[in-house]
PDB file of N, CA and C in Angstrom:
ATOM      1  N   MET A  10       0.828  -1.207   0.000  1.00  0.00           N
ATOM      2  CA  MET A  10       0.000   0.000   0.000  1.00  0.00           C
ATOM      3  C   MET A  10       0.866   1.262   0.000  1.00  0.00           C
ATOM      4  N   GLU A  11       2.001   1.208   0.687  1.00  0.00           N
ATOM      5  CA  GLU A  11       2.908   2.356   0.742  1.00  0.00           C
ATOM      6  C   GLU A  11       3.396   2.740  -0.655  1.00  0.00           C
ATOM      7  N   GLN A  12       3.692   1.730  -1.466  1.00  0.00           N
ATOM      8  CA  GLN A  12       4.174   1.968  -2.831  1.00  0.00           C
ATOM      9  C   GLN A  12       3.092   2.690  -3.657  1.00  0.00           C
ATOM     10  N   ARG A  13       1.860   2.304  -3.444  1.00  0.00           N
ATOM     11  CA  ARG A  13       0.731   2.924  -4.148  1.00  0.00           C
ATOM     12  C   ARG A  13       0.668   4.424  -3.840  1.00  0.00           C
ATOM     13  N   LYS A  14       0.889   4.781  -2.566  1.00  0.00           N
ATOM     14  CA  LYS A  14       0.864   6.192  -2.162  1.00  0.00           C
ATOM     15  C   LYS A  14       1.994   6.963  -2.824  1.00  0.00           C
ATOM     16  N   LYS A  15       3.173   6.353  -2.916  1.00  0.00           N
ATOM     17  CA  LYS A  15       4.312   7.007  -3.569  1.00  0.00           C
ATOM     18  C   LYS A  15       3.998   7.281  -5.045  1.00  0.00           C
ATOM     19  N   ILE A  16       3.391   6.303  -5.695  1.00  0.00           N
ATOM     20  CA  ILE A  16       3.049   6.449  -7.114  1.00  0.00           C
ATOM     21  C   ILE A  16       2.018   7.554  -7.293  1.00  0.00           C
ATOM     22  N   LEU A  17       0.993   7.567  -6.445  1.00  0.00           N
ATOM     23  CA  LEU A  17      -0.038   8.612  -6.527  1.00  0.00           C
ATOM     24  C   LEU A  17       0.570   9.990  -6.285  1.00  0.00           C
ATOM     25  N   SER A  18       1.483  10.081  -5.326  1.00  0.00           N
ATOM     26  CA  SER A  18       2.148  11.345  -5.022  1.00  0.00           C
ATOM     27  C   SER A  18       2.986  11.818  -6.209  1.00  0.00           C
ATOM     28  N   MET A  19       3.701  10.894  -6.837  1.00  0.00           N
ATOM     29  CA  MET A  19       4.542  11.241  -7.984  1.00  0.00           C
ATOM     30  C   MET A  19       3.668  11.708  -9.167  1.00  0.00           C
ATOM     31  N   ILE A  20       2.535  11.054  -9.363  1.00  0.00           N
ATOM     32  CA  ILE A  20       1.610  11.478 -10.432  1.00  0.00           C
ATOM     33  C   ILE A  20       1.104  12.891 -10.138  1.00  0.00           C
ATOM     34  N   GLY A  21       0.773  13.153  -8.875  1.00  0.00           N
ATOM     35  CA  GLY A  21       0.321  14.486  -8.478  1.00  0.00           C
ATOM     36  C   GLY A  21       1.381  15.548  -8.725  1.00  0.00           C
ATOM     37  N   MET A  22       2.636  15.232  -8.396  1.00  0.00           N
ATOM     38  CA  MET A  22       3.731  16.187  -8.632  1.00  0.00           C
ATOM     39  C   MET A  22       3.929  16.441 -10.122  1.00  0.00           C
ATOM     40  N   ALA A  23       3.869  15.381 -10.918  1.00  0.00           N
ATOM     41  CA  ALA A  23       4.023  15.529 -12.369  1.00  0.00           C
ATOM     42  C   ALA A  23       2.900  16.385 -12.931  1.00  0.00           C
ATOM     43  N   TYR A  24       1.695  16.211 -12.402  1.00  0.00           N
ATOM     44  CA  TYR A  24       0.556  17.005 -12.865  1.00  0.00           C
ATOM     45  C   TYR A  24       0.769  18.482 -12.546  1.00  0.00           C
ATOM     46  N   LYS A  25       1.207  18.753 -11.318  1.00  0.00           N
ATOM     47  CA  LYS A  25       1.444  20.146 -10.918  1.00  0.00           C
ATOM     48  C   LYS A  25       2.559  20.777 -11.746  1.00  0.00           C
ATOM     49  N   ALA A  26       3.507  19.962 -12.187  1.00  0.00           N
ATOM     50  CA  ALA A  26       4.612  20.449 -13.016  1.00  0.00           C
ATOM     51  C   ALA A  26       4.208  20.586 -14.486  1.00  0.00           C
ATOM     52  N   GLY A  27       2.972  20.199 -14.807  1.00  0.00           N
ATOM     53  CA  GLY A  27       2.493  20.308 -16.184  1.00  0.00           C
ATOM     54  C   GLY A  27       3.034  19.229 -17.106  1.00  0.00           C
ATOM     55  N   LYS A  28       3.383  18.077 -16.535  1.00  0.00           N
ATOM     56  CA  LYS A  28       3.990  16.994 -17.312  1.00  0.00           C
ATOM     57  C   LYS A  28       3.043  15.824 -17.537  1.00  0.00           C
ATOM     58  N   ILE A  29       1.746  16.073 -17.352  1.00  0.00           N
ATOM     59  CA  ILE A  29       0.756  15.001 -17.517  1.00  0.00           C
ATOM     60  C   ILE A  29      -0.340  15.449 -18.475  1.00  0.00           C
ATOM     61  N   ILE A  30      -0.767  14.522 -19.298  1.00  0.00           N
ATOM     62  CA  ILE A  30      -1.946  14.723 -20.134  1.00  0.00           C
ATOM     63  C   ILE A  30      -2.934  13.643 -19.715  1.00  0.00           C
ATOM     64  N   SER A  31      -4.176  14.042 -19.437  1.00  0.00           N
ATOM     65  CA  SER A  31      -5.168  13.059 -18.995  1.00  0.00           C
ATOM     66  C   SER A  31      -6.429  13.180 -19.828  1.00  0.00           C
ATOM     67  N   GLY A  32      -7.219  12.134 -19.796  1.00  0.00           N
ATOM     68  CA  GLY A  32      -8.447  12.083 -20.595  1.00  0.00           C
ATOM     69  C   GLY A  32      -8.186  11.338 -21.891  1.00  0.00           C
ATOM     70  N   GLU A  33      -9.166  10.595 -22.336  1.00  0.00           N
ATOM     71  CA  GLU A  33      -8.955   9.688 -23.472  1.00  0.00           C
ATOM     72  C   GLU A  33      -8.537  10.383 -24.754  1.00  0.00           C
ATOM     73  N   ASP A  34      -9.263  11.411 -25.187  1.00  0.00           N
ATOM     74  CA  ASP A  34      -8.941  12.060 -26.462  1.00  0.00           C
ATOM     75  C   ASP A  34      -7.593  12.786 -26.441  1.00  0.00           C
ATOM     76  N   PRO A  35      -7.310  13.606 -25.417  1.00  0.00           N
ATOM     77  CA  PRO A  35      -6.003  14.266 -25.389  1.00  0.00           C
ATOM     78  C   PRO A  35      -4.834  13.265 -25.321  1.00  0.00           C
ATOM     79  N   VAL A  36      -5.012  12.172 -24.579  1.00  0.00           N
ATOM     80  CA  VAL A  36      -3.946  11.168 -24.472  1.00  0.00           C
ATOM     81  C   VAL A  36      -3.742  10.477 -25.821  1.00  0.00           C
ATOM     82  N   ARG A  37      -4.830  10.131 -26.485  1.00  0.00           N
ATOM     83  CA  ARG A  37      -4.721   9.480 -27.800  1.00  0.00           C
ATOM     84  C   ARG A  37      -3.955  10.371 -28.777  1.00  0.00           C
ATOM     85  N   LYS A  38      -4.275  11.669 -28.751  1.00  0.00           N
ATOM     86  CA  LYS A  38      -3.593  12.624 -29.624  1.00  0.00           C
ATOM     87  C   LYS A  38      -2.103  12.721 -29.285  1.00  0.00           C
ATOM     88  N   ALA A  39      -1.782  12.780 -27.997  1.00  0.00           N
ATOM     89  CA  ALA A  39      -0.382  12.877 -27.558  1.00  0.00           C
ATOM     90  C   ALA A  39       0.413  11.625 -27.943  1.00  0.00           C
ATOM     91  N   ILE A  40      -0.233  10.450 -27.875  1.00  0.00           N
ATOM     92  CA  ILE A  40       0.439   9.205 -28.280  1.00  0.00           C
ATOM     93  C   ILE A  40       0.790   9.283 -29.760  1.00  0.00           C
ATOM     94  N   ARG A  41      -0.168   9.732 -30.567  1.00  0.00           N
ATOM     95  CA  ARG A  41       0.081   9.840 -32.011  1.00  0.00           C
ATOM     96  C   ARG A  41       1.188  10.838 -32.324  1.00  0.00           C
ATOM     97  N   GLN A  42       1.311  11.882 -31.488  1.00  0.00           N
ATOM     98  CA  GLN A  42       2.356  12.890 -31.689  1.00  0.00           C
ATOM     99  C   GLN A  42       3.701  12.453 -31.103  1.00  0.00           C
ATOM    100  N   LYS A  43       3.721  11.239 -30.526  1.00  0.00           N
ATOM    101  CA  LYS A  43       4.933  10.659 -29.925  1.00  0.00           C
ATOM    102  C   LYS A  43       5.474  11.505 -28.768  1.00  0.00           C
ATOM    103  N   ARG A  44       4.569  12.096 -27.997  1.00  0.00           N
ATOM    104  CA  ARG A  44       4.967  12.905 -26.836  1.00  0.00           C
ATOM    105  C   ARG A  44       4.947  12.092 -25.543  1.00  0.00           C
ATOM    106  N   VAL A  45       4.264  10.955 -25.544  1.00  0.00           N
ATOM    107  CA  VAL A  45       4.038  10.189 -24.315  1.00  0.00           C
ATOM    108  C   VAL A  45       5.237   9.300 -23.995  1.00  0.00           C
ATOM    109  N   LYS A  46       5.716   9.407 -22.744  1.00  0.00           N
ATOM    110  CA  LYS A  46       6.839   8.583 -22.280  1.00  0.00           C
ATOM    111  C   LYS A  46       6.363   7.401 -21.438  1.00  0.00           C
ATOM    112  N   LEU A  47       5.159   7.532 -20.860  1.00  0.00           N
ATOM    113  CA  LEU A  47       4.585   6.470 -20.024  1.00  0.00           C
ATOM    114  C   LEU A  47       3.067   6.633 -20.013  1.00  0.00           C
ATOM    115  N   LEU A  48       2.383   5.509 -20.103  1.00  0.00           N
ATOM    116  CA  LEU A  48       0.919   5.505 -20.095  1.00  0.00           C
ATOM    117  C   LEU A  48       0.442   4.675 -18.913  1.00  0.00           C
ATOM    118  N   ILE A  49      -0.472   5.226 -18.137  1.00  0.00           N
ATOM    119  CA  ILE A  49      -1.070   4.484 -17.025  1.00  0.00           C
ATOM    120  C   ILE A  49      -2.561   4.369 -17.301  1.00  0.00           C
ATOM    121  N   ILE A  50      -3.035   3.126 -17.342  1.00  0.00           N
ATOM    122  CA  ILE A  50      -4.443   2.840 -17.616  1.00  0.00           C
ATOM    123  C   ILE A  50      -5.065   2.326 -16.310  1.00  0.00           C
ATOM    124  N   ALA A  51      -6.213   2.849 -15.959  1.00  0.00           N
ATOM    125  CA  ALA A  51      -6.887   2.440 -14.726  1.00  0.00           C
ATOM    126  C   ALA A  51      -7.296   0.968 -14.799  1.00  0.00           C
ATOM    127  N   GLU A  52      -7.145   0.275 -13.657  1.00  0.00           N
ATOM    128  CA  GLU A  52      -7.524  -1.143 -13.571  1.00  0.00           C
ATOM    129  C   GLU A  52      -9.006  -1.345 -13.878  1.00  0.00           C
ATOM    130  N   ASP A  53      -9.828  -0.368 -13.478  1.00  0.00           N
ATOM    131  CA  ASP A  53     -11.269  -0.510 -13.657  1.00  0.00           C
ATOM    132  C   ASP A  53     -11.787   0.215 -14.903  1.00  0.00           C
ATOM    133  N   ALA A  54     -10.883   0.553 -15.820  1.00  0.00           N
ATOM    134  CA  ALA A  54     -11.314   1.122 -17.105  1.00  0.00           C
ATOM    135  C   ALA A  54     -12.050   0.029 -17.877  1.00  0.00           C
ATOM    136  N   SER A  55     -12.885   0.424 -18.800  1.00  0.00           N
ATOM    137  CA  SER A  55     -13.632  -0.581 -19.567  1.00  0.00           C
ATOM    138  C   SER A  55     -12.674  -1.412 -20.419  1.00  0.00           C
ATOM    139  N   ASP A  56     -13.097  -2.621 -20.744  1.00  0.00           N
ATOM    140  CA  ASP A  56     -12.255  -3.502 -21.561  1.00  0.00           C
ATOM    141  C   ASP A  56     -11.921  -2.856 -22.901  1.00  0.00           C
ATOM    142  N   ASN A  57     -12.890  -2.152 -23.457  1.00  0.00           N
ATOM    143  CA  ASN A  57     -12.689  -1.482 -24.737  1.00  0.00           C
ATOM    144  C   ASN A  57     -11.603  -0.402 -24.626  1.00  0.00           C
ATOM    145  N   THR A  58     -11.661   0.383 -23.552  1.00  0.00           N
ATOM    146  CA  THR A  58     -10.656   1.434 -23.319  1.00  0.00           C
ATOM    147  C   THR A  58      -9.279   0.808 -23.147  1.00  0.00           C
ATOM    148  N   LYS A  59      -9.193  -0.225 -22.316  1.00  0.00           N
ATOM    149  CA  LYS A  59      -7.903  -0.896 -22.108  1.00  0.00           C
ATOM    150  C   LYS A  59      -7.340  -1.393 -23.434  1.00  0.00           C
ATOM    151  N   LYS A  60      -8.172  -2.075 -24.203  1.00  0.00           N
ATOM    152  CA  LYS A  60      -7.733  -2.651 -25.473  1.00  0.00           C
ATOM    153  C   LYS A  60      -7.226  -1.557 -26.415  1.00  0.00           C
ATOM    154  N   ARG A  61      -8.000  -0.479 -26.537  1.00  0.00           N
ATOM    155  CA  ARG A  61      -7.646   0.610 -27.442  1.00  0.00           C
ATOM    156  C   ARG A  61      -6.296   1.225 -27.070  1.00  0.00           C
ATOM    157  N   PHE A  62      -6.079   1.489 -25.779  1.00  0.00           N
ATOM    158  CA  PHE A  62      -4.840   2.141 -25.363  1.00  0.00           C
ATOM    159  C   PHE A  62      -3.650   1.185 -25.338  1.00  0.00           C
ATOM    160  N   ILE A  63      -3.886  -0.069 -25.031  1.00  0.00           N
ATOM    161  CA  ILE A  63      -2.799  -1.051 -25.091  1.00  0.00           C
ATOM    162  C   ILE A  63      -2.325  -1.187 -26.529  1.00  0.00           C
ATOM    163  N   ASN A  64      -3.270  -1.255 -27.472  1.00  0.00           N
ATOM    164  CA  ASN A  64      -2.896  -1.346 -28.890  1.00  0.00           C
ATOM    165  C   ASN A  64      -2.124  -0.117 -29.353  1.00  0.00           C
ATOM    166  N   SER A  65      -2.577   1.067 -28.954  1.00  0.00           N
ATOM    167  CA  SER A  65      -1.873   2.299 -29.324  1.00  0.00           C
ATOM    168  C   SER A  65      -0.473   2.327 -28.725  1.00  0.00           C
ATOM    169  N   ALA A  66      -0.377   1.957 -27.449  1.00  0.00           N
ATOM    170  CA  ALA A  66       0.929   1.958 -26.783  1.00  0.00           C
ATOM    171  C   ALA A  66       1.885   0.987 -27.467  1.00  0.00           C
ATOM    172  N   ALA A  67       1.387  -0.181 -27.817  1.00  0.00           N
ATOM    173  CA  ALA A  67       2.229  -1.171 -28.497  1.00  0.00           C
ATOM    174  C   ALA A  67       2.677  -0.656 -29.860  1.00  0.00           C
ATOM    175  N   TYR A  68       1.763  -0.059 -30.598  1.00  0.00           N
ATOM    176  CA  TYR A  68       2.076   0.432 -31.941  1.00  0.00           C
ATOM    177  C   TYR A  68       3.127   1.544 -31.914  1.00  0.00           C
ATOM    178  N   TYR A  69       2.996   2.451 -30.935  1.00  0.00           N
ATOM    179  CA  TYR A  69       3.921   3.589 -30.844  1.00  0.00           C
ATOM    180  C   TYR A  69       5.078   3.346 -29.864  1.00  0.00           C
ATOM    181  N   HIS A  70       5.215   2.117 -29.381  1.00  0.00           N
ATOM    182  CA  HIS A  70       6.310   1.723 -28.478  1.00  0.00           C
ATOM    183  C   HIS A  70       6.349   2.573 -27.200  1.00  0.00           C
ATOM    184  N   VAL A  71       5.187   2.732 -26.583  1.00  0.00           N
ATOM    185  CA  VAL A  71       5.076   3.487 -25.339  1.00  0.00           C
ATOM    186  C   VAL A  71       4.914   2.490 -24.192  1.00  0.00           C
ATOM    187  N   PRO A  72       5.759   2.580 -23.151  1.00  0.00           N
ATOM    188  CA  PRO A  72       5.558   1.674 -22.009  1.00  0.00           C
ATOM    189  C   PRO A  72       4.236   2.016 -21.314  1.00  0.00           C
ATOM    190  N   TYR A  73       3.524   0.979 -20.886  1.00  0.00           N
ATOM    191  CA  TYR A  73       2.237   1.217 -20.213  1.00  0.00           C
ATOM    192  C   TYR A  73       2.077   0.265 -19.049  1.00  0.00           C
ATOM    193  N   TYR A  74       1.272   0.687 -18.096  1.00  0.00           N
ATOM    194  CA  TYR A  74       0.943  -0.134 -16.932  1.00  0.00           C
ATOM    195  C   TYR A  74      -0.551  -0.011 -16.683  1.00  0.00           C
ATOM    196  N   ILE A  75      -1.143  -1.116 -16.300  1.00  0.00           N
ATOM    197  CA  ILE A  75      -2.538  -1.099 -15.850  1.00  0.00           C
ATOM    198  C   ILE A  75      -2.447  -1.129 -14.331  1.00  0.00           C
ATOM    199  N   TYR A  76      -2.733   0.026 -13.739  1.00  0.00           N
ATOM    200  CA  TYR A  76      -2.494   0.184 -12.301  1.00  0.00           C
ATOM    201  C   TYR A  76      -3.395   1.286 -11.775  1.00  0.00           C
ATOM    202  N   LEU A  77      -3.752   1.225 -10.529  1.00  0.00           N
ATOM    203  CA  LEU A  77      -4.618   2.185  -9.845  1.00  0.00           C
ATOM    204  C   LEU A  77      -6.055   2.111 -10.373  1.00  0.00           C
ATOM    205  N   THR A  78      -6.949   2.733  -9.645  1.00  0.00           N
ATOM    206  CA  THR A  78      -8.347   2.783 -10.082  1.00  0.00           C
ATOM    207  C   THR A  78      -8.610   4.156 -10.699  1.00  0.00           C
ATOM    208  N   LYS A  79      -9.733   4.286 -11.378  1.00  0.00           N
ATOM    209  CA  LYS A  79     -10.098   5.579 -11.958  1.00  0.00           C
ATOM    210  C   LYS A  79     -10.184   6.639 -10.859  1.00  0.00           C
ATOM    211  N   GLU A  80     -10.751   6.248  -9.719  1.00  0.00           N
ATOM    212  CA  GLU A  80     -10.903   7.193  -8.609  1.00  0.00           C
ATOM    213  C   GLU A  80      -9.549   7.644  -8.067  1.00  0.00           C
ATOM    214  N   GLU A  81      -8.608   6.697  -7.910  1.00  0.00           N
ATOM    215  CA  GLU A  81      -7.270   7.058  -7.418  1.00  0.00           C
ATOM    216  C   GLU A  81      -6.556   7.991  -8.393  1.00  0.00           C
ATOM    217  N   LEU A  82      -6.619   7.657  -9.681  1.00  0.00           N
ATOM    218  CA  LEU A  82      -5.994   8.515 -10.693  1.00  0.00           C
ATOM    219  C   LEU A  82      -6.595   9.912 -10.654  1.00  0.00           C
ATOM    220  N   SER A  83      -7.903   9.982 -10.611  1.00  0.00           N
ATOM    221  CA  SER A  83      -8.600  11.269 -10.615  1.00  0.00           C
ATOM    222  C   SER A  83      -8.256  12.094  -9.385  1.00  0.00           C
ATOM    223  N   ASP A  84      -8.219  11.450  -8.220  1.00  0.00           N
ATOM    224  CA  ASP A  84      -7.896  12.161  -6.980  1.00  0.00           C
ATOM    225  C   ASP A  84      -6.471  12.707  -7.013  1.00  0.00           C
ATOM    226  N   SER A  85      -5.535  11.942  -7.568  1.00  0.00           N
ATOM    227  CA  SER A  85      -4.144  12.398  -7.601  1.00  0.00           C
ATOM    228  C   SER A  85      -3.977  13.614  -8.512  1.00  0.00           C
ATOM    229  N   LEU A  86      -4.886  13.766  -9.477  1.00  0.00           N
ATOM    230  CA  LEU A  86      -4.833  14.889 -10.402  1.00  0.00           C
ATOM    231  C   LEU A  86      -5.743  16.043  -9.984  1.00  0.00           C
ATOM    232  N   GLY A  87      -6.662  15.753  -9.065  1.00  0.00           N
ATOM    233  CA  GLY A  87      -7.657  16.757  -8.704  1.00  0.00           C
ATOM    234  C   GLY A  87      -8.621  17.018  -9.851  1.00  0.00           C
ATOM    235  N   GLN A  88      -8.885  15.999 -10.644  1.00  0.00           N
ATOM    236  CA  GLN A  88      -9.747  16.112 -11.822  1.00  0.00           C
ATOM    237  C   GLN A  88     -10.958  15.198 -11.649  1.00  0.00           C
ATOM    238  N   LYS A  89     -11.915  15.348 -12.582  1.00  0.00           N
ATOM    239  CA  LYS A  89     -13.020  14.396 -12.572  1.00  0.00           C
ATOM    240  C   LYS A  89     -12.506  13.056 -13.101  1.00  0.00           C
ATOM    241  N   ILE A  90     -13.334  12.060 -13.123  1.00  0.00           N
ATOM    242  CA  ILE A  90     -12.930  10.682 -13.415  1.00  0.00           C
ATOM    243  C   ILE A  90     -12.076  10.566 -14.676  1.00  0.00           C
ATOM    244  N   ARG A  91     -10.912   9.946 -14.509  1.00  0.00           N
ATOM    245  CA  ARG A  91      -9.977   9.712 -15.609  1.00  0.00           C
ATOM    246  C   ARG A  91      -9.639   8.228 -15.683  1.00  0.00           C
ATOM    247  N   SER A  92      -9.655   7.678 -16.901  1.00  0.00           N
ATOM    248  CA  SER A  92      -9.309   6.264 -17.105  1.00  0.00           C
ATOM    249  C   SER A  92      -7.862   6.096 -17.537  1.00  0.00           C
ATOM    250  N   VAL A  93      -7.320   7.119 -18.182  1.00  0.00           N
ATOM    251  CA  VAL A  93      -5.943   7.048 -18.662  1.00  0.00           C
ATOM    252  C   VAL A  93      -5.203   8.347 -18.351  1.00  0.00           C
ATOM    253  N   VAL A  94      -3.919   8.173 -18.043  1.00  0.00           N
ATOM    254  CA  VAL A  94      -3.038   9.298 -17.752  1.00  0.00           C
ATOM    255  C   VAL A  94      -1.738   9.041 -18.479  1.00  0.00           C
ATOM    256  N   SER A  95      -1.214  10.082 -19.125  1.00  0.00           N
ATOM    257  CA  SER A  95       0.073   9.923 -19.794  1.00  0.00           C
ATOM    258  C   SER A  95       1.073  10.911 -19.215  1.00  0.00           C
ATOM    259  N   ILE A  96       2.298  10.442 -19.051  1.00  0.00           N
ATOM    260  CA  ILE A  96       3.386  11.277 -18.552  1.00  0.00           C
ATOM    261  C   ILE A  96       4.226  11.653 -19.767  1.00  0.00           C
ATOM    262  N   ILE A  97       4.480  12.961 -19.929  1.00  0.00           N
ATOM    263  CA  ILE A  97       5.195  13.412 -21.122  1.00  0.00           C
ATOM    264  C   ILE A  97       6.615  13.885 -20.805  1.00  0.00           C
ATOM    265  N   ASP A  98       7.080  13.625 -19.581  1.00  0.00           N
ATOM    266  CA  ASP A  98       8.433  13.999 -19.184  1.00  0.00           C
ATOM    267  C   ASP A  98       9.248  12.740 -18.908  1.00  0.00           C
ATOM    268  N   GLU A  99      10.425  12.660 -19.492  1.00  0.00           N
ATOM    269  CA  GLU A  99      11.285  11.476 -19.366  1.00  0.00           C
ATOM    270  C   GLU A  99      11.661  11.179 -17.907  1.00  0.00           C
ATOM    271  N   GLY A 100      12.009  12.222 -17.147  1.00  0.00           N
ATOM    272  CA  GLY A 100      12.421  12.037 -15.754  1.00  0.00           C
ATOM    273  C   GLY A 100      11.308  11.469 -14.888  1.00  0.00           C
ATOM    274  N   PHE A 101      10.132  12.093 -14.953  1.00  0.00           N
ATOM    275  CA  PHE A 101       8.988  11.591 -14.191  1.00  0.00           C
ATOM    276  C   PHE A 101       8.632  10.177 -14.645  1.00  0.00           C
ATOM    277  N   ALA A 102       8.666   9.952 -15.946  1.00  0.00           N
ATOM    278  CA  ALA A 102       8.312   8.632 -16.485  1.00  0.00           C
ATOM    279  C   ALA A 102       9.257   7.563 -15.957  1.00  0.00           C
ATOM    280  N   ASN A 103      10.552   7.820 -15.989  1.00  0.00           N
ATOM    281  CA  ASN A 103      11.528   6.832 -15.516  1.00  0.00           C
ATOM    282  C   ASN A 103      11.356   6.538 -14.035  1.00  0.00           C
ATOM    283  N   HIS A 104      11.118   7.585 -13.249  1.00  0.00           N
ATOM    284  CA  HIS A 104      10.924   7.385 -11.808  1.00  0.00           C
ATOM    285  C   HIS A 104       9.649   6.578 -11.544  1.00  0.00           C
ATOM    286  N   LEU A 105       8.582   6.910 -12.247  1.00  0.00           N
ATOM    287  CA  LEU A 105       7.324   6.168 -12.075  1.00  0.00           C
ATOM    288  C   LEU A 105       7.471   4.715 -12.517  1.00  0.00           C
ATOM    289  N   ILE A 106       8.188   4.485 -13.601  1.00  0.00           N
ATOM    290  CA  ILE A 106       8.398   3.101 -14.071  1.00  0.00           C
ATOM    291  C   ILE A 106       9.119   2.298 -12.996  1.00  0.00           C
ATOM    292  N   SER A 107      10.137   2.875 -12.381  1.00  0.00           N
ATOM    293  CA  SER A 107      10.845   2.132 -11.322  1.00  0.00           C
ATOM    294  C   SER A 107       9.929   1.863 -10.133  1.00  0.00           C
ATOM    295  N   LEU A 108       9.085   2.830  -9.761  1.00  0.00           N
ATOM    296  CA  LEU A 108       8.127   2.602  -8.681  1.00  0.00           C
ATOM    297  C   LEU A 108       7.105   1.536  -9.055  1.00  0.00           C
ATOM    298  N   LEU A 109       6.597   1.602 -10.277  1.00  0.00           N
ATOM    299  CA  LEU A 109       5.594   0.641 -10.728  1.00  0.00           C
ATOM    300  C   LEU A 109       6.175  -0.775 -10.807  1.00  0.00           C
ATOM    301  N   GLU A 110       7.417  -0.907 -11.245  1.00  0.00           N
ATOM    302  CA  GLU A 110       8.026  -2.238 -11.334  1.00  0.00           C
ATOM    303  C   GLU A 110       8.249  -2.841  -9.950  1.00  0.00           C
ATOM    304  N   ASN A 111       8.549  -2.007  -8.962  1.00  0.00           N
ATOM    305  CA  ASN A 111       8.759  -2.492  -7.604  1.00  0.00           C
ATOM    306  C   ASN A 111       7.458  -2.794  -6.880  1.00  0.00           C
ATOM    307  N   SER A 112       6.345  -2.325  -7.425  1.00  0.00           N
ATOM    308  CA  SER A 112       5.059  -2.541  -6.768  1.00  0.00           C
ATOM    309  C   SER A 112       4.428  -3.871  -7.159  1.00  0.00           C
ATOM    310  N   SER A 113       4.925  -4.477  -8.210  1.00  0.00           N
ATOM    311  CA  SER A 113       4.310  -5.717  -8.716  1.00  0.00           C
ATOM    312  C   SER A 113       4.514  -6.872  -7.780  1.00  0.00           C
TER     313      SER A 113
END
C-alpha cells in the first residue's frame, strides 16, 4: 500500500509540473504525436478502453501499466474521473516506471 501512495504522489507532482496529459482524447492525440513517455491505464477502465490504449501503446512503443483505479488517478490529479493518464516527461516517467516495477 505504501508503494501505491508514492506512485499517486509522484503522479500528483508531475501534474502540478504540467507533465501530464489526462483524458482519453487528449492522451490518444499525444500518443500519435509521440509525446508520451509512459501511459497508465486504470484497472477498472472498460475492456474497450484498455484494449484501445494497449494497442496504441504497443504500436507507438510506449511503455504502459494497468495500475490504480479511476478514482485514485482522478484524486491524484484533482480532476473528474480519468481512465488514462500519460506522462510526457522522461524524468517523471523513468521514476514512475521504477516505482511501478517495484510494486508488482
